[in-house]
Amino acid sequence: MDPHPLPLGHDLGMKPFEAVQYFFDEAADILELSESARQLLSIPKRELRVELPLRRDDGTLSVLIGYRVQHDNSRGPYKGGLRFHPSADLDEVRALASLMTWKTAVVDVPFGGAKGGIEVDTATLSRAELQRLTRLYTRAIADVIGPTTDIPAPDMATNAQVMAWIVDEYSQMVGHAPGVVTGKPIELGGSPGRNEATGTGCIVCLDQAVAHAGMKRERTTVAIQGFGNVGSWAAREAQERNYVVVAASDVGGAVYCRGGLDIDQLIEHSDATGSITGAPGVDSITNEELVALDVDVLIPAAVAGVINPSNVDTVRASIIVEGANAPVTPRADAALASGGVTIIPDILANAGGVTVSYFEWVQNIQRFRWSRQRVMGELESMLTSSYRLVRSRADKHDVPLRAAAFVVGIDRVHEASKLRGIL
Ligand code: NAD
């Protein structure tokens, strides 16, 4: 199904929000949504742009720009990560906020969708500068966030420490408020299992796809692009469940071992040197070669747009698990789908993070800590049932998993908007 045909090269120039809208429109056509419903569900509710005057360690001033886009809150408070990345402009943050609206709805957690970003390369900041920048941003957006309004979480180049600084800065303004963010350190009200949730969720979904295809885990080879929070935990979980992880990469390059990588050793090497490249007993390859490897499963878990018209013909995997947000562009998506490749879309595959963020938020409200076993058990069961629902919608409409996931998500948000009397 390809309701909005585009020339093959088009999506190389497509902006991130336009790409998300392309997938939105596919599903809106299936649901036969009215024009007013499409507008209501597409346009973000609020977009905030803030100036961040950062005093550098050497006394000079750098003026940075930050964003918070709140896309939809008809199903609950806005929810979405915060990324520090040079590409985090308004259009990218808007696209990611929209994806969050559909993601929270696909896994049926009671949140809406939002995203935050600061256009910055954290490699250029000292730890003290990073903390000052985080605090500046928190003050700048404090009026629009809060435990029942909008709850940020970690994303690219942000982590539990960054969340801890946000809790501290926000609590100085309004009183103790650990529920203002998720992905906090456990000592400050974080949840066991949150760190590993997104990567683990990818593998929970992969298990379903592998079983559906009649494949055996121990004979299934996997390549993972990106070895940060999502990629490294996906690698660990895949190895734990007996998949053969033959390749992994980070921004510095990729490593390959035909018989399977030793993931613990790779993590040790990465922790010690800052990169997985140069680890002992592995071959070095490029990130492009990793995408083109003869493997069963490819997990892009780094940045957007890495599988696009320029390299889609090189992909040999039969299953793609989107650990990253928007790693496959619309034209590449159509080409892969017509070639019979199963793509587990971002709004399902990487929803483990927001699912455990929901558990963390619930624990903060309850003032009660769940065990790791309970968190991981609930995660497995919620993602498995979400996958099966999406699979059944795909069969019903005879469409790929991505279109089916958008149908599930949009349908739920549409219904909530109708019940509230907005539509
Ligand atoms: P991270 O900053 O922890 O890790 C990013 C990894 O990607 C690093 O290993 C980095 O070296 C690598 N990388 C960066 N640019 C690359 C490139 N051009 N080629 C190859 N590798 C590259 O970030 P993360 O939290 O793991 O997030 C990764 C992706 O997953 C993002 O798209 C993010 O939006 C998405 N995501 C993250 C979460 C979460 O809970 N952290 C949840 C849902 C989705």
PDB file of C-alpha atoms and ligand atoms in Angstrom, residues 81 83-85 96 100 103 115 122 153-159 194-199 202 224-233 249-253 270 274-276 287-288 300-304 306 322-327 346 349-354 357, ligand 1:
ATOM      1  CA  GLY A  81      12.482  12.298  26.092  1.00  0.00           C
ATOM      2  CA  ARG A  83      17.902  14.951  23.660  1.00  0.00           C
ATOM      3  CA  PHE A  84      21.099  16.976  23.509  1.00  0.00           C
ATOM      4  CA  HIS A  85      22.229  16.736  19.897  1.00  0.00           C
ATOM      5  CA  LEU A  96       9.723  13.012  17.737  1.00  0.00           C
ATOM      6  CA  MET A 100       5.567   9.803  21.178  1.00  0.00           C
ATOM      7  CA  LYS A 103       3.859   5.286  20.811  1.00  0.00           C
ATOM      8  CA  LYS A 115       9.784  15.824  23.117  1.00  0.00           C
ATOM      9  CA  THR A 122      27.825  17.398  24.433  1.00  0.00           C
ATOM     10  CA  ALA A 153      12.911  11.396  30.236  1.00  0.00           C
ATOM     11  CA  PRO A 154      16.372  10.518  28.851  1.00  0.00           C
ATOM     12  CA  ASP A 155      17.066  10.307  25.115  1.00  0.00           C
ATOM     13  CA  MET A 156      20.230  10.807  23.058  1.00  0.00           C
ATOM     14  CA  ALA A 157      23.138  12.085  25.165  1.00  0.00           C
ATOM     15  CA  THR A 158      20.999  12.509  28.272  1.00  0.00           C
ATOM     16  CA  ASN A 159      20.918   9.993  31.110  1.00  0.00           C
ATOM     17  CA  ARG A 194      14.384   1.622  33.383  1.00  0.00           C
ATOM     18  CA  ASN A 195      17.946   1.672  31.993  1.00  0.00           C
ATOM     19  CA  GLU A 196      17.558  -1.614  30.174  1.00  0.00           C
ATOM     20  CA  ALA A 197      13.870  -1.180  29.272  1.00  0.00           C
ATOM     21  CA  THR A 198      14.148   0.115  25.695  1.00  0.00           C
ATOM     22  CA  GLY A 199      16.785  -2.380  24.540  1.00  0.00           C
ATOM     23  CA  CYS A 202      13.292  -4.426  21.244  1.00  0.00           C
ATOM     24  CA  ILE A 224      23.094  -3.730  15.974  1.00  0.00           C
ATOM     25  CA  GLN A 225      23.902  -0.153  14.929  1.00  0.00           C
ATOM     26  CA  GLY A 226      24.507   2.116  17.940  1.00  0.00           C
ATOM     27  CA  PHE A 227      25.897   0.962  21.263  1.00  0.00           C
ATOM     28  CA  GLY A 228      24.457   3.526  23.669  1.00  0.00           C
ATOM     29  CA  ASN A 229      21.582   2.928  26.056  1.00  0.00           C
ATOM     30  CA  VAL A 230      19.313   1.199  23.533  1.00  0.00           C
ATOM     31  CA  GLY A 231      21.892  -0.687  21.451  1.00  0.00           C
ATOM     32  CA  SER A 232      24.026  -2.017  24.302  1.00  0.00           C
ATOM     33  CA  TRP A 233      21.041  -3.279  26.292  1.00  0.00           C
ATOM     34  CA  SER A 249      28.716  -0.285  16.079  1.00  0.00           C
ATOM     35  CA  ASP A 250      28.947   3.189  17.508  1.00  0.00           C
ATOM     36  CA  VAL A 251      29.703   6.548  15.936  1.00  0.00           C
ATOM     37  CA  GLY A 252      33.394   5.561  15.674  1.00  0.00           C
ATOM     38  CA  GLY A 253      32.837   2.416  13.548  1.00  0.00           C
ATOM     39  CA  SER A 270      33.592   0.583  25.505  1.00  0.00           C
ATOM     40  CA  GLY A 274      34.774   5.330  25.099  1.00  0.00           C
ATOM     41  CA  SER A 275      34.194   3.181  21.971  1.00  0.00           C
ATOM     42  CA  ILE A 276      33.649  -0.426  20.976  1.00  0.00           C
ATOM     43  CA  ASN A 287      28.724   1.393   9.749  1.00  0.00           C
ATOM     44  CA  GLU A 288      27.671   1.122   6.074  1.00  0.00           C
ATOM     45  CA  PRO A 300      19.279   0.349  13.949  1.00  0.00           C
ATOM     46  CA  ALA A 301      19.608   1.871  17.459  1.00  0.00           C
ATOM     47  CA  ALA A 302      21.445   5.156  16.817  1.00  0.00           C
ATOM     48  CA  VAL A 303      20.132   8.041  14.715  1.00  0.00           C
ATOM     49  CA  ALA A 304      17.313   8.751  12.236  1.00  0.00           C
ATOM     50  CA  VAL A 306      20.225   5.587   8.384  1.00  0.00           C
ATOM     51  CA  GLU A 322      13.689  -0.012  14.962  1.00  0.00           C
ATOM     52  CA  GLY A 323      15.473   0.653  18.250  1.00  0.00           C
ATOM     53  CA  ALA A 324      16.110   4.246  17.154  1.00  0.00           C
ATOM     54  CA  ASN A 325      13.339   6.680  16.259  1.00  0.00           C
ATOM     55  CA  ALA A 326      12.705   7.008  12.509  1.00  0.00           C
ATOM     56  CA  PRO A 327      15.813   5.090  11.290  1.00  0.00           C
ATOM     57  CA  ASP A 346       9.846   2.456  16.334  1.00  0.00           C
ATOM     58  CA  ALA A 349       9.864  -1.684  19.046  1.00  0.00           C
ATOM     59  CA  ASN A 350      11.344   1.039  21.261  1.00  0.00           C
ATOM     60  CA  ALA A 351       8.238   1.573  23.425  1.00  0.00           C
ATOM     61  CA  GLY A 352       9.799  -0.410  26.299  1.00  0.00           C
ATOM     62  CA  GLY A 353      11.386   2.800  27.592  1.00  0.00           C
ATOM     63  CA  VAL A 354       8.156   4.736  27.925  1.00  0.00           C
ATOM     64  CA  SER A 357       8.784   5.207  32.541  1.00  0.00           C
TER      65      SER A 357
HETATM   66  P1  NAD B   1      22.777   7.158  23.306  1.00  0.00           P
HETATM   67  O1  NAD B   1      23.256   8.550  23.219  1.00  0.00           O
HETATM   68  O2  NAD B   1      22.855   6.443  24.608  1.00  0.00           O
HETATM   69  O3  NAD B   1      23.532   6.231  22.219  1.00  0.00           O
HETATM   70  C1  NAD B   1      23.605   6.549  20.872  1.00  0.00           C
HETATM   71  C2  NAD B   1      24.566   5.557  20.209  1.00  0.00           C
HETATM   72  O4  NAD B   1      24.543   5.759  18.788  1.00  0.00           O
HETATM   73  C3  NAD B   1      26.019   5.743  20.632  1.00  0.00           C
HETATM   74  O5  NAD B   1      26.645   4.471  20.695  1.00  0.00           O
HETATM   75  C4  NAD B   1      26.622   6.561  19.471  1.00  0.00           C
HETATM   76  O6  NAD B   1      28.030   6.364  19.339  1.00  0.00           O
HETATM   77  C5  NAD B   1      25.877   5.936  18.317  1.00  0.00           C
HETATM   78  N1  NAD B   1      25.833   6.781  17.124  1.00  0.00           N
HETATM   79  C6  NAD B   1      25.591   8.121  17.050  1.00  0.00           C
HETATM   80  N2  NAD B   1      25.629   8.531  15.779  1.00  0.00           N
HETATM   81  C7  NAD B   1      25.871   7.418  15.034  1.00  0.00           C
HETATM   82  C8  NAD B   1      26.010   7.176  13.652  1.00  0.00           C
HETATM   83  N3  NAD B   1      25.907   8.179  12.772  1.00  0.00           N
HETATM   84  N4  NAD B   1      26.273   5.912  13.232  1.00  0.00           N
HETATM   85  C9  NAD B   1      26.367   4.906  14.124  1.00  0.00           C
HETATM   86  N5  NAD B   1      26.232   5.062  15.448  1.00  0.00           N
HETATM   87  C10 NAD B   1      26.006   6.310  15.890  1.00  0.00           C
HETATM   88  O7  NAD B   1      21.272   7.209  22.782  1.00  0.00           O
HETATM   89  P2  NAD B   1      20.099   6.172  23.083  1.00  0.00           P
HETATM   90  O8  NAD B   1      19.360   6.630  24.282  1.00  0.00           O
HETATM   91  O9  NAD B   1      20.621   4.770  23.028  1.00  0.00           O
HETATM   92  O10 NAD B   1      19.138   6.451  21.842  1.00  0.00           O
HETATM   93  C11 NAD B   1      19.390   5.878  20.563  1.00  0.00           C
HETATM   94  C12 NAD B   1      18.137   5.991  19.717  1.00  0.00           C
HETATM   95  O11 NAD B   1      17.054   5.318  20.390  1.00  0.00           O
HETATM   96  C13 NAD B   1      17.623   7.406  19.469  1.00  0.00           C
HETATM   97  O12 NAD B   1      17.035   7.465  18.191  1.00  0.00           O
HETATM   98  C14 NAD B   1      16.570   7.606  20.534  1.00  0.00           C
HETATM   99  O13 NAD B   1      15.606   8.591  20.170  1.00  0.00           O
HETATM  100  C15 NAD B   1      15.957   6.202  20.555  1.00  0.00           C
HETATM  101  N6  NAD B   1      15.237   5.886  21.795  1.00  0.00           N
HETATM  102  C16 NAD B   1      15.865   5.914  23.003  1.00  0.00           C
HETATM  103  C17 NAD B   1      15.152   5.567  24.145  1.00  0.00           C
HETATM  104  C18 NAD B   1      15.801   5.495  25.513  1.00  0.00           C
HETATM  105  O14 NAD B   1      15.134   5.014  26.472  1.00  0.00           O
HETATM  106  N7  NAD B   1      17.049   5.891  25.676  1.00  0.00           N
HETATM  107  C19 NAD B   1      13.786   5.232  24.065  1.00  0.00           C
HETATM  108  C20 NAD B   1      13.171   5.210  22.804  1.00  0.00           C
HETATM  109  C21 NAD B   1      13.915   5.534  21.687  1.00  0.00           C
END
